[in-house]
Coordinates of C-alpha atoms in Angstrom, one line a residue:
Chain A
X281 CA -46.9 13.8 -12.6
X282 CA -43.1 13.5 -13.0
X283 CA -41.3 16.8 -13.4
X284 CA -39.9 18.7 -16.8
X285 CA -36.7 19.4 -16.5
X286 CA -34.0 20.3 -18.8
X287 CA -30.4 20.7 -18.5
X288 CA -28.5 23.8 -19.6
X289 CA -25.2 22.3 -20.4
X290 CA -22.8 19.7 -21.7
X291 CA -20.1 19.7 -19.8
X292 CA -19.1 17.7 -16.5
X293 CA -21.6 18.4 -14.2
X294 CA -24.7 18.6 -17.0
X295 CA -23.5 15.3 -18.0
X296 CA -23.3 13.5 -14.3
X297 CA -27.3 15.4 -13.4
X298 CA -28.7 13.8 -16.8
X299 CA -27.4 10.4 -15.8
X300 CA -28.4 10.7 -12.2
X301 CA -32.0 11.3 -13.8
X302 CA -31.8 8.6 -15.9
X303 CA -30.8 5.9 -13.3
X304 CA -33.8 7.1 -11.4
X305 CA -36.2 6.7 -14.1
X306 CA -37.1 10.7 -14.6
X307 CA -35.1 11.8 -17.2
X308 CA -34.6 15.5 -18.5
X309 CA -37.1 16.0 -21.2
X310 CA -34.6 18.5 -22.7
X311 CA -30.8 19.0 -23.2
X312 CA -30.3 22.5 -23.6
X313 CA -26.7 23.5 -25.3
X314 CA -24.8 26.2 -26.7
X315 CA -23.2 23.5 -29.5
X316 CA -26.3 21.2 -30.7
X317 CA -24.0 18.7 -31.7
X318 CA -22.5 18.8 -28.0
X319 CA -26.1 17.8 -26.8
X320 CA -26.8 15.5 -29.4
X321 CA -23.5 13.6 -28.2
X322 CA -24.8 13.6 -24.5
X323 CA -27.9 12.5 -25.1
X324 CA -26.5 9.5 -27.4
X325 CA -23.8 9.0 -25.0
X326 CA -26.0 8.4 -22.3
X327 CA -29.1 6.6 -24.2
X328 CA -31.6 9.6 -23.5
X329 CA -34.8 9.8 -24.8
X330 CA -34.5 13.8 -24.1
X331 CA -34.8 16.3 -27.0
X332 CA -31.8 18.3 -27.2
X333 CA -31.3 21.8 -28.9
X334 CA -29.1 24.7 -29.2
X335 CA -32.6 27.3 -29.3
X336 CA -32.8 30.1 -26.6
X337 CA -36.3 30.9 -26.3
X338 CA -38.2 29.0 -24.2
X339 CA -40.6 31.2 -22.8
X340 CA -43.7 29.1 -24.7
X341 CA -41.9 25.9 -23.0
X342 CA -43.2 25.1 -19.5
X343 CA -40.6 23.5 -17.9
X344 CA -41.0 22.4 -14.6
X345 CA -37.0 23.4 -13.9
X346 CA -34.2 24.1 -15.7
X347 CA -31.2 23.2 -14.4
X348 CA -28.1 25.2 -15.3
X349 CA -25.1 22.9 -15.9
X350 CA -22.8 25.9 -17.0
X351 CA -19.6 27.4 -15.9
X352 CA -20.0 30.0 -12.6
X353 CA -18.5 32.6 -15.0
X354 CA -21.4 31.7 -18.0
X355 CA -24.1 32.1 -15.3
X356 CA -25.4 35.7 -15.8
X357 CA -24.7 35.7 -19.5
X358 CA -27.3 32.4 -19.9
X359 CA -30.1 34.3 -17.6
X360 CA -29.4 37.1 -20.1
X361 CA -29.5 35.2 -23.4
X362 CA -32.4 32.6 -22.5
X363 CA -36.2 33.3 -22.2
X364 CA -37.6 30.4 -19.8
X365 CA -41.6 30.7 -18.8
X366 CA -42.8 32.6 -16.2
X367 CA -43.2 29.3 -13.9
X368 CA -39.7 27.8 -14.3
X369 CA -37.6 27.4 -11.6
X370 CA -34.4 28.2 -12.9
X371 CA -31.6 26.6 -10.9
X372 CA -28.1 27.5 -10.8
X373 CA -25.3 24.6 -9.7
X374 CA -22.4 26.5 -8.2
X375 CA -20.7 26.5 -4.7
X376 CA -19.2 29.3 -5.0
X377 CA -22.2 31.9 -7.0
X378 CA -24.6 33.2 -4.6
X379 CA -28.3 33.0 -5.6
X380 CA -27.9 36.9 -6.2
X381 CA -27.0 35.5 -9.2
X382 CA -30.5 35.0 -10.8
X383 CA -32.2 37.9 -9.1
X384 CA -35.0 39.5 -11.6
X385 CA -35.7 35.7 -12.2
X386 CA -39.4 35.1 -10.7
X387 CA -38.5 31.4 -9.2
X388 CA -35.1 30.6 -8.4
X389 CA -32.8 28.8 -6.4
X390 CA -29.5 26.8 -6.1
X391 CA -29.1 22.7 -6.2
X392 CA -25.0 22.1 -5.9
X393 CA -24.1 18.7 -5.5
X394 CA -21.2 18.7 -3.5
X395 CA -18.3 15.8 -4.8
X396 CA -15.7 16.4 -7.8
X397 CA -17.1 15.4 -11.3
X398 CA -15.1 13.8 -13.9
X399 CA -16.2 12.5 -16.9
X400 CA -17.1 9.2 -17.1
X401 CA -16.6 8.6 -13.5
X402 CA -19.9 7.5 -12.4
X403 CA -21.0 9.6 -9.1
X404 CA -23.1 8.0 -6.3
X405 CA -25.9 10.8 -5.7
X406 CA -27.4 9.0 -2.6
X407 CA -23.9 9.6 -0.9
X408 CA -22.6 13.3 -1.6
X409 CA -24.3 16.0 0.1
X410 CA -27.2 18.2 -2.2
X411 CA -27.0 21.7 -0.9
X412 CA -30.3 23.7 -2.0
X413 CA -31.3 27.1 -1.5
X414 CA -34.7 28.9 -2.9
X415 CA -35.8 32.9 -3.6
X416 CA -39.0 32.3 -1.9
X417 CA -40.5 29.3 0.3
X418 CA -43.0 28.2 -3.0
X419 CA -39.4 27.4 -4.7
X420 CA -37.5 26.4 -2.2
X421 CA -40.3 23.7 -1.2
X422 CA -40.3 22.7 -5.2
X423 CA -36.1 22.4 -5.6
X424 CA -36.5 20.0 -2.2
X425 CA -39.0 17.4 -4.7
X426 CA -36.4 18.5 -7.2
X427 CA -33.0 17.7 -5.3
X428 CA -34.9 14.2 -3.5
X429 CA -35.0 12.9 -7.1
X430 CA -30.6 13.0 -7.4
X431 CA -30.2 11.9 -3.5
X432 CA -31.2 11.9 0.5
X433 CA -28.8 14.0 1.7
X434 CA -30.0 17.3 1.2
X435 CA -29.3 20.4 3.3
X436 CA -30.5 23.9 2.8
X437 CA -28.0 26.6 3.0
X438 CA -28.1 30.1 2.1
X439 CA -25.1 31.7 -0.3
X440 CA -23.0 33.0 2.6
X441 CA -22.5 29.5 3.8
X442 CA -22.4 27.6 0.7
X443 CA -19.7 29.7 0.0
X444 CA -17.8 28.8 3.0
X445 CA -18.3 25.0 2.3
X446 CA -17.4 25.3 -1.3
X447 CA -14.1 27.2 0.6
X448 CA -13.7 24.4 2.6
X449 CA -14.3 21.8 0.1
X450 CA -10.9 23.7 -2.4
X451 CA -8.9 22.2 1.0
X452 CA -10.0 19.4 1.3
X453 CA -10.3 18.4 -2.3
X454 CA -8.6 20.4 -4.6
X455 CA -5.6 21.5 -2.7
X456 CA -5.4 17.6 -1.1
X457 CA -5.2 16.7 -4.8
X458 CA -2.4 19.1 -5.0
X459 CA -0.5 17.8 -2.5
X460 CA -0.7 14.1 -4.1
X461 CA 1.0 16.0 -7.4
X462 CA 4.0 17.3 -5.2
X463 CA 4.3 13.8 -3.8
X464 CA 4.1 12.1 -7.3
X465 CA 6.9 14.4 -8.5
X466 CA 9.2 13.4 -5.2
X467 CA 8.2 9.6 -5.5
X468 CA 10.5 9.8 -9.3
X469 CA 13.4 7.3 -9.3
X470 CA 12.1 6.2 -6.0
X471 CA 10.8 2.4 -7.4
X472 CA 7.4 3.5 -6.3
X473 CA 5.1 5.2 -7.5
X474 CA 1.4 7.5 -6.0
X475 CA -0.6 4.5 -6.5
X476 CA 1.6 2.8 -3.4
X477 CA 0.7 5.7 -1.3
X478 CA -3.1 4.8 -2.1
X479 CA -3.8 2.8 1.3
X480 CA -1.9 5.5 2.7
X481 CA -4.0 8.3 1.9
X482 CA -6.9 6.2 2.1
X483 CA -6.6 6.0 5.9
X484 CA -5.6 9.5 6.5
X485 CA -9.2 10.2 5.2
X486 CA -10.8 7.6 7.3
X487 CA -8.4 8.8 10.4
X488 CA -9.3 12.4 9.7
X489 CA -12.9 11.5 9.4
X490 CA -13.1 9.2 12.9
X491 CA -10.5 10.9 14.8
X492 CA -10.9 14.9 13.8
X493 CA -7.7 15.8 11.8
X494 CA -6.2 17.6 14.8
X495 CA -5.9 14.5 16.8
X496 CA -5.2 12.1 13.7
X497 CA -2.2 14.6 13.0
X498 CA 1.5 12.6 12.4
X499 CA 4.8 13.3 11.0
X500 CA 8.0 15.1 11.8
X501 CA 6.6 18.6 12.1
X502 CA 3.6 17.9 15.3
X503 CA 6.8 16.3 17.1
X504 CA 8.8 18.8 16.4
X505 CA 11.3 16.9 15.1
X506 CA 13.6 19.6 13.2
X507 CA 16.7 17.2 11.8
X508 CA 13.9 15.1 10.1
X509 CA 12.4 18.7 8.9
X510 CA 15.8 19.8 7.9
X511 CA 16.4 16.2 5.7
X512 CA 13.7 16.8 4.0
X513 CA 14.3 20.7 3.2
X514 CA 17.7 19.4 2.1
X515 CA 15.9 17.2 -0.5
X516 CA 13.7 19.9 -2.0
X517 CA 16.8 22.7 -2.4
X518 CA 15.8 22.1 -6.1
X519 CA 12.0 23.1 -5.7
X520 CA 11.6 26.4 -4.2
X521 CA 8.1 26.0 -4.5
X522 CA 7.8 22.7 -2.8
X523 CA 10.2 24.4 -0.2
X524 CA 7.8 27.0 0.5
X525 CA 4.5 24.9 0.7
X526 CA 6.4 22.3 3.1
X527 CA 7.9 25.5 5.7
X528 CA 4.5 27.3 5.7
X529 CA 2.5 23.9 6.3
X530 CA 5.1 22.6 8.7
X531 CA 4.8 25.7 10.9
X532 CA 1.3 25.9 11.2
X533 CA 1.3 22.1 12.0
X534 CA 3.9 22.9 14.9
X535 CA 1.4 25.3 16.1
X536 CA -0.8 23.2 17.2
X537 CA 1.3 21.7 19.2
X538 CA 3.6 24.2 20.8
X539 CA 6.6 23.0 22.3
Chain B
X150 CA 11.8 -23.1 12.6
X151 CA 10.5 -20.4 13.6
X152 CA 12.2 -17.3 14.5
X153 CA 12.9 -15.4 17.7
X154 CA 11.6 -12.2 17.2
X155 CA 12.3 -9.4 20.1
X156 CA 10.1 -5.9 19.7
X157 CA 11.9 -2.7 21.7
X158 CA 9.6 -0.1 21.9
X159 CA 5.9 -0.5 23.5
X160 CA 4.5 2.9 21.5
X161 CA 2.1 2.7 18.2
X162 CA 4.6 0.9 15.8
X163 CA 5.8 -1.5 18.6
X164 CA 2.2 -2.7 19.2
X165 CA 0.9 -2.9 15.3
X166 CA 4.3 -4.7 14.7
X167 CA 3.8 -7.1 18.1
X168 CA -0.3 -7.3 16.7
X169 CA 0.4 -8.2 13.2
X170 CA 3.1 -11.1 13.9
X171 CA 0.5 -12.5 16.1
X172 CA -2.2 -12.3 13.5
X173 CA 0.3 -14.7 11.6
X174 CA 1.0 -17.0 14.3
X175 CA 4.2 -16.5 14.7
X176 CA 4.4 -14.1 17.8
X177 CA 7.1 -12.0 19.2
X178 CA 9.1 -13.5 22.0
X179 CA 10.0 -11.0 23.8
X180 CA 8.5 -7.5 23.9
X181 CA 11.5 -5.2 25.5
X182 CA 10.9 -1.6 27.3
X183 CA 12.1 1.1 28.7
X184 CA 8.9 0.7 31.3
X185 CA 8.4 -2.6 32.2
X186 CA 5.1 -2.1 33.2
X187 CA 4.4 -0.2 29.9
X188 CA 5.8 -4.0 28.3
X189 CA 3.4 -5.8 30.3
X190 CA 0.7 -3.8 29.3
X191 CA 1.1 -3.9 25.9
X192 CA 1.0 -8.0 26.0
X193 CA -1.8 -8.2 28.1
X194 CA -3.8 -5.9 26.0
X195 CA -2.7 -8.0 22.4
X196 CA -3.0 -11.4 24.8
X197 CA 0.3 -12.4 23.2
X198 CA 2.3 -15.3 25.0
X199 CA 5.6 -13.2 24.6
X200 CA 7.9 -12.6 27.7
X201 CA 8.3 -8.8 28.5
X202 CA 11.5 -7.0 30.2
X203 CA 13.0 -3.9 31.0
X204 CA 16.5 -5.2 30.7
X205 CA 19.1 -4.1 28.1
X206 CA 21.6 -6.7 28.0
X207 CA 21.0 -9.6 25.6
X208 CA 24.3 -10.7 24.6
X209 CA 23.5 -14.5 25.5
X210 CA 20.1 -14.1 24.3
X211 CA 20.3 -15.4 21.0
X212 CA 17.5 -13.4 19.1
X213 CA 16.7 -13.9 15.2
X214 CA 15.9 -9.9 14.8
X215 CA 15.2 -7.5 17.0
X216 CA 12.8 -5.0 15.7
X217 CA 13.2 -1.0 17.0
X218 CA 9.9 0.3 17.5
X219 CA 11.6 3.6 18.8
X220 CA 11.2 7.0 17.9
X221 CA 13.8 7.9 15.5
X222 CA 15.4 10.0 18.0
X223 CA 15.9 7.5 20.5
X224 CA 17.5 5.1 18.0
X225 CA 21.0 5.8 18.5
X226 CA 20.6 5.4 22.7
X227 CA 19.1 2.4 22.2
X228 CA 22.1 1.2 20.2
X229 CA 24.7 2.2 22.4
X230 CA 22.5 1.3 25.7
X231 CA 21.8 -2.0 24.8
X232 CA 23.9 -4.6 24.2
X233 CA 22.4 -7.8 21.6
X234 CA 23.8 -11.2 20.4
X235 CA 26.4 -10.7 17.7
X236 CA 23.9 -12.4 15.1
X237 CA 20.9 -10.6 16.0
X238 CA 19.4 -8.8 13.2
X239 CA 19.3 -5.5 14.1
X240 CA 16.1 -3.8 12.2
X241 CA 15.2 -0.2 12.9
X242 CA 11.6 0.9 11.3
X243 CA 12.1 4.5 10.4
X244 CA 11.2 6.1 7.6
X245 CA 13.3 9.3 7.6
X246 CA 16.7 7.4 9.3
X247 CA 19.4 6.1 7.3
X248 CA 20.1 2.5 7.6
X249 CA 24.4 4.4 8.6
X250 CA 22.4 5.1 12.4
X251 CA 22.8 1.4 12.6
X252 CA 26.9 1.7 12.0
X253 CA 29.3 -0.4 14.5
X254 CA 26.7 -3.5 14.9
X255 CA 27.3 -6.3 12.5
X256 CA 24.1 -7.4 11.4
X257 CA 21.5 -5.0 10.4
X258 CA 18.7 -3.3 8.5
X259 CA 15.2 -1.7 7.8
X260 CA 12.1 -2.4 7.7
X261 CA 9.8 0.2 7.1
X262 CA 5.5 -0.4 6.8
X263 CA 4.2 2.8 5.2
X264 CA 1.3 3.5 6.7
X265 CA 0.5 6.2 9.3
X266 CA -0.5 3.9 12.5
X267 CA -2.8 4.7 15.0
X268 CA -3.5 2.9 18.3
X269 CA -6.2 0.5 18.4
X270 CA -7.1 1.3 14.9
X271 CA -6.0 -2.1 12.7
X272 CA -3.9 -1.7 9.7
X273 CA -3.9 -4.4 6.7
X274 CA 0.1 -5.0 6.1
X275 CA -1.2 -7.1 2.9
X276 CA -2.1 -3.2 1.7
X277 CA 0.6 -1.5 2.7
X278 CA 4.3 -1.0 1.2
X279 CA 7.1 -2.6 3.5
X280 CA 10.2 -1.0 2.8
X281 CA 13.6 -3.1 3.1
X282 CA 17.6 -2.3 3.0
X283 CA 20.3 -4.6 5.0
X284 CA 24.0 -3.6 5.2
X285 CA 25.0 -7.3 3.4
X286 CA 23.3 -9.5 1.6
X287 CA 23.0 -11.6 4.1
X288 CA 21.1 -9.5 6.3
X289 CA 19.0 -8.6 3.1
X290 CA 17.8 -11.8 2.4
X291 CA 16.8 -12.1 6.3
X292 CA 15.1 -9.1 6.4
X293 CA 12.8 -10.6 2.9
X294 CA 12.2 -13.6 5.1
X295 CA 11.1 -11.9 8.2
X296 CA 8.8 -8.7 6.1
X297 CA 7.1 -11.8 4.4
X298 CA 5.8 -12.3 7.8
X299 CA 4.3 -8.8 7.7
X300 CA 2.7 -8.7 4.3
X301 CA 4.0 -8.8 0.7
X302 CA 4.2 -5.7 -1.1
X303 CA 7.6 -5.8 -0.2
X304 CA 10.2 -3.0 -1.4
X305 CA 14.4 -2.9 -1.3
X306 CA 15.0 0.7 -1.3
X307 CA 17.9 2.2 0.2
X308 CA 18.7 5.0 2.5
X309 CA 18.4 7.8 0.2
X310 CA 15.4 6.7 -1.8
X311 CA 13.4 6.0 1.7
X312 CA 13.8 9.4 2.8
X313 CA 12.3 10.9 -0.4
X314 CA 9.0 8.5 0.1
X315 CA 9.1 9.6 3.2
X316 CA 9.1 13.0 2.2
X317 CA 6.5 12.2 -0.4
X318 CA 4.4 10.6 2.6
X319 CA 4.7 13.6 4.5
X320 CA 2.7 15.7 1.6
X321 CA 0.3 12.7 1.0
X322 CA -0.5 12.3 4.5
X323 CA 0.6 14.7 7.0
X324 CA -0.1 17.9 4.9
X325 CA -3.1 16.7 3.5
X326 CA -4.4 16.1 7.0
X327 CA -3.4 19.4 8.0
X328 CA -5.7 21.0 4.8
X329 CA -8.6 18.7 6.6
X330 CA -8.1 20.7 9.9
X331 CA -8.3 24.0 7.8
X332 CA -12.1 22.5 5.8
X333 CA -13.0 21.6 9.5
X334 CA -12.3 24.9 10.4
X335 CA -14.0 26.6 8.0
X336 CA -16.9 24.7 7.9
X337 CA -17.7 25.8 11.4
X338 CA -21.5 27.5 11.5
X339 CA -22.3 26.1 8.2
X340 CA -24.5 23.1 9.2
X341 CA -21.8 20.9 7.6
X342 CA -19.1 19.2 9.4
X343 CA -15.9 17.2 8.2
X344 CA -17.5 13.8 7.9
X345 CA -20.1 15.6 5.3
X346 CA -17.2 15.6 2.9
X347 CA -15.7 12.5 3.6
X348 CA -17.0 10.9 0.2
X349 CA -15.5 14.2 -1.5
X350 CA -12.2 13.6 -0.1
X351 CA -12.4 9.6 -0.7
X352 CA -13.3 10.7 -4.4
X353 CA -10.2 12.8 -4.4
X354 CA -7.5 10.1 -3.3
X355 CA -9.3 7.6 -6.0
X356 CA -9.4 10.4 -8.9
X357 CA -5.6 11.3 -8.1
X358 CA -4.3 7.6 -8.2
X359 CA -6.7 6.6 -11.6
X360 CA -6.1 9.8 -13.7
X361 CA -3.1 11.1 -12.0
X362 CA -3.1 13.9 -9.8
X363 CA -2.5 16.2 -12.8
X364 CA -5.3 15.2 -14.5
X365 CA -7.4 15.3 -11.5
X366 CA -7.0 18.6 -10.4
X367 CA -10.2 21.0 -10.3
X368 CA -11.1 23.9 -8.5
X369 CA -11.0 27.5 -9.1
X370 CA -7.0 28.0 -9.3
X371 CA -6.7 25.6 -12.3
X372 CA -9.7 27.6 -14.2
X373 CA -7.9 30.8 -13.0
X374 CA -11.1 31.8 -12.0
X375 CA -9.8 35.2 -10.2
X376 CA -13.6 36.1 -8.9
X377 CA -14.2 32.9 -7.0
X378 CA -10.7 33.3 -5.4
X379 CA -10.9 36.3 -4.3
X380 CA -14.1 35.4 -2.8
X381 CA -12.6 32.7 -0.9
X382 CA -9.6 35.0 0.0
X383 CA -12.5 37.7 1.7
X384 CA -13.4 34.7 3.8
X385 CA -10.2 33.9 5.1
X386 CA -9.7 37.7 5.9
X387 CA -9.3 36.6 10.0
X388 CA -6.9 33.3 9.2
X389 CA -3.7 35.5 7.6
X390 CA -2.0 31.8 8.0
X391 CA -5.0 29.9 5.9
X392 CA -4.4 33.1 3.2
X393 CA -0.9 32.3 2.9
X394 CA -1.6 28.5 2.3
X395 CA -5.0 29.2 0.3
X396 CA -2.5 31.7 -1.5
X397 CA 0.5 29.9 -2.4
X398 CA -1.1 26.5 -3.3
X399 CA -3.6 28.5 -5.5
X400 CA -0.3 30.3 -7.2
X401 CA 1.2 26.4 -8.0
X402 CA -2.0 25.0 -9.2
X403 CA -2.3 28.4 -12.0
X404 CA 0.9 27.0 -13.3
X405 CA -0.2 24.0 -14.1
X406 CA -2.5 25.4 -16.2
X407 CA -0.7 28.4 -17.6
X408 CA -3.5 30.6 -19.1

C-alpha cells in the first residue's frame, strides 16, 4: 500500500522532494502551504495529481508522513501552528536543526538530503547522500521505507553529527562557491571569464576526491613560494577583504607543509 | 615539417607537456635535465622516441622551441646556465612569471595550460585554457602554431593579465581545495567521508559556472541565519584557525546579501 505523504512547503527543497516522488511513481497526496496559490503553482508546475491547501488542521487526515519542506527558522512555529494525527511521522529536512526540534511530537524524525537545491535544477536522488534519524526505532524503521523511495544512499545519523556534516558541507559547498565569486571578480578585464576555470575546478574536485585534498594541494602558498604570494597581495591592495581571505588561507596552507 | 621541440624540466608539467605532444604525434626531441637519469626515466615511462640529456649547451643545436618545464624559481638559472640557438623559441610555462624573466634572449614567450597537473593523472588540453604572449610578433605567431599542437582554447594574454588568472586560479583551485581539507576534517567520526560529498561539491562548480557564483550562493551566511552559525562556530571551538576562516568568509558572504 504506497505511503501518504504530504509536503509542508513551496519552496526549494519542497519543490525538488515532490518531484523526486513523482519520477518514482509515489507522489505526495498533499501539498501543504502557507500561500495556497504557492501550492497550487507547484503542483501545476510539476503536473501533480496532489491536493494542495493552505488549511492547518490535519489531525482527522491520516497521513502516513509529512514532510516539512520549510525554512530551519519556520520549523518550531509549523509544529506549533499545524495539528497532524496522532500516527504521522512528522519529518523535519534540516542539516543543521537537531531532532530536538519536534520533541512533544509522538513520531518523529529527520530525512536531509544532502546536495544544494536550486530551482529548476533537476537533482539526482540516487546519487546524494539521505541522512535519516528517528525518535524511536518504530519511526526510525518507517523514515528508512520513507527515505528508500527518494534514493540508496541512506545513512542514519543522530543530530550531533548531522550537524558536523552540514558544517562540513558550508566548506565544501558554500564557502567553495564563495571562492569562485572572489575569482569571478579578479578574472574582470582579464579576456576570460569563471566558466574557463570550469575544467579547472572540475579536477580539483576529482583530485580532492581521489587523492585526499592534503596531497592533491598545489599553488604558491604549499611551496612556499613568497614573491609569487607577494604578486598576488600586490594585486588585491584594492580589496582588503580578498586580502584578508587570501593571508589567512595561505598560512594555514603553508602549515601543512612547514618549511 | 615538423618541429623540433626540446622539454627542460622532467617534473609534472615537463611530463604532461612531453605526454600530450606524443598523444599528437608529434613528439618532443629531446627531453633535457638537470638529472640525466631523471630524463631517462621520464621517456621510458611515456615510451617516447625523444633523445634525453643532461647537457646545457645547445647553441648548434638548432631547436624550433624549447619549452621550460621549470619551477618558476629556477627560471632565471636556467636562462643564464644554458646556452640555446639564437632562433630557438624560448617558451617558459608559468603562470605567475612575467614573460620580462625571459629579457636578453631574442626569441621568446609563454605558454601557459591552466590546469592544476598531477602525475600520472591525464589532463584533456582540448578542455583546458592555453595561455600565450611572445615578445614580437613573430614569436607570437610561433607560439599559436606550436599551442595548436596542445589543444585549442587558445588565449593571448599578456604579463599582467596572466598573473591576475593566476591569482583567480589560486582561489578556484588552491583555496578551494584547502576548504576540502577543512570538510575532511570535520567530517571525521561522523560516518561520512569526503568522497560522500563529492556530488555536492560537483553540483557546486556546475551551479557557480550556470547561474554565476552570485546567484549560487546558499548556506546559512547569505540567510544571515545567526543560530545555525553560531552552531557551527561551537563546533569549531578546538580549530581557532577553521573559526577565523568559517568567520571571515561568513562576514563576506552577509554582504552579499545585506539584510
Amino acid at each position: 500500500m504506497p505511503f501518504k505523504i504530504a509536503i509542508l512547503g513551496t519552496g526549494n527543497v519542497g519543490y525538488h522532494l515532490a518531484r523526486r516522488l513523482k519520477e518514482v511513481d509515489h507522489e505526495a497526496s498533499m501539498v501543504i502551504g502557507r500561500d495556497a496559490e504557492k501550492a497550487r503553482s507547484m503542483v501545476e508546475t510539476l503536473s501533480l495529481n496532489s491536493a494542495y491547501t493552505s488549511e492547518t488542521n490535519f489531525s482527522e487526515t491520516p497521513f502516513d508522513f509529512v514532510l516539512l519542506a520549510v525554512p530551519d527558522k519556520a520549523i518550531e512555529e509549523v509544529i506549533s501552528r499545524y495539528r497532524f494525527h496522532k500516527n504521522t511521522v512528522i519529518i523535519h529536512t534540516s542539516g543543521a536543526q537537531p531532532l530536538d526540534l519536534l520533541k512533544g511530537v509522538a513520531h518523529c524524525g529527520v530525512l536531509y538530503p544532502f546536495q544544494t537545491f536550486t530551482k529548476n535544477k533537476p537533482v539526482d536522488f540516487e546519487q546524494i547522500p539521505l541522512l535519516i534519524e528517528g525518535n524511536s526505532e518504530q519511526s526510525v524503521s518507517k523514515i528508512l521505507e520513507l527515505a528508500t523511495l527518494f534514493g540508496h544512499d541512506i545513512h542514519q545519523v543522530n543530530s550531533a553529527k548531522r550537524l558536523k556534516i552540514h558544517l562540513a558541507a558550508v566548506f565544501a559547498s558554500n564557502f567553495t562557491n564563495y571562492l569562485y565569486t572572489i575569482a569571478d571578480d579578479i578574472l574582470k578585464d582579464t579576456g576570460l571569464q569563471l566558466s574557463d576555470l570550469n575544467h579547472l575546478m572540475q579536477e580539483t574536485v576529482e583530485k580532492a576526491i581521489e587523492l585526499n585534498p592534503r596531497m592533491a594541494q598545489t599553488g604558491p602558498a604549499i611551496r612556499h613560494d613568497e614573491e609569487v604570494i607577494q604578486k598576488h597581495l600586490n594585486l588585491l591592495e584594492r580589496h582588503p577583504d580578498y586580502k584578508t581571505i587570501y593571508t589567512i588561507i595561505s598560512e594555514q596552507i603553508g602549515l601543512l607543509n612547514k618549511k
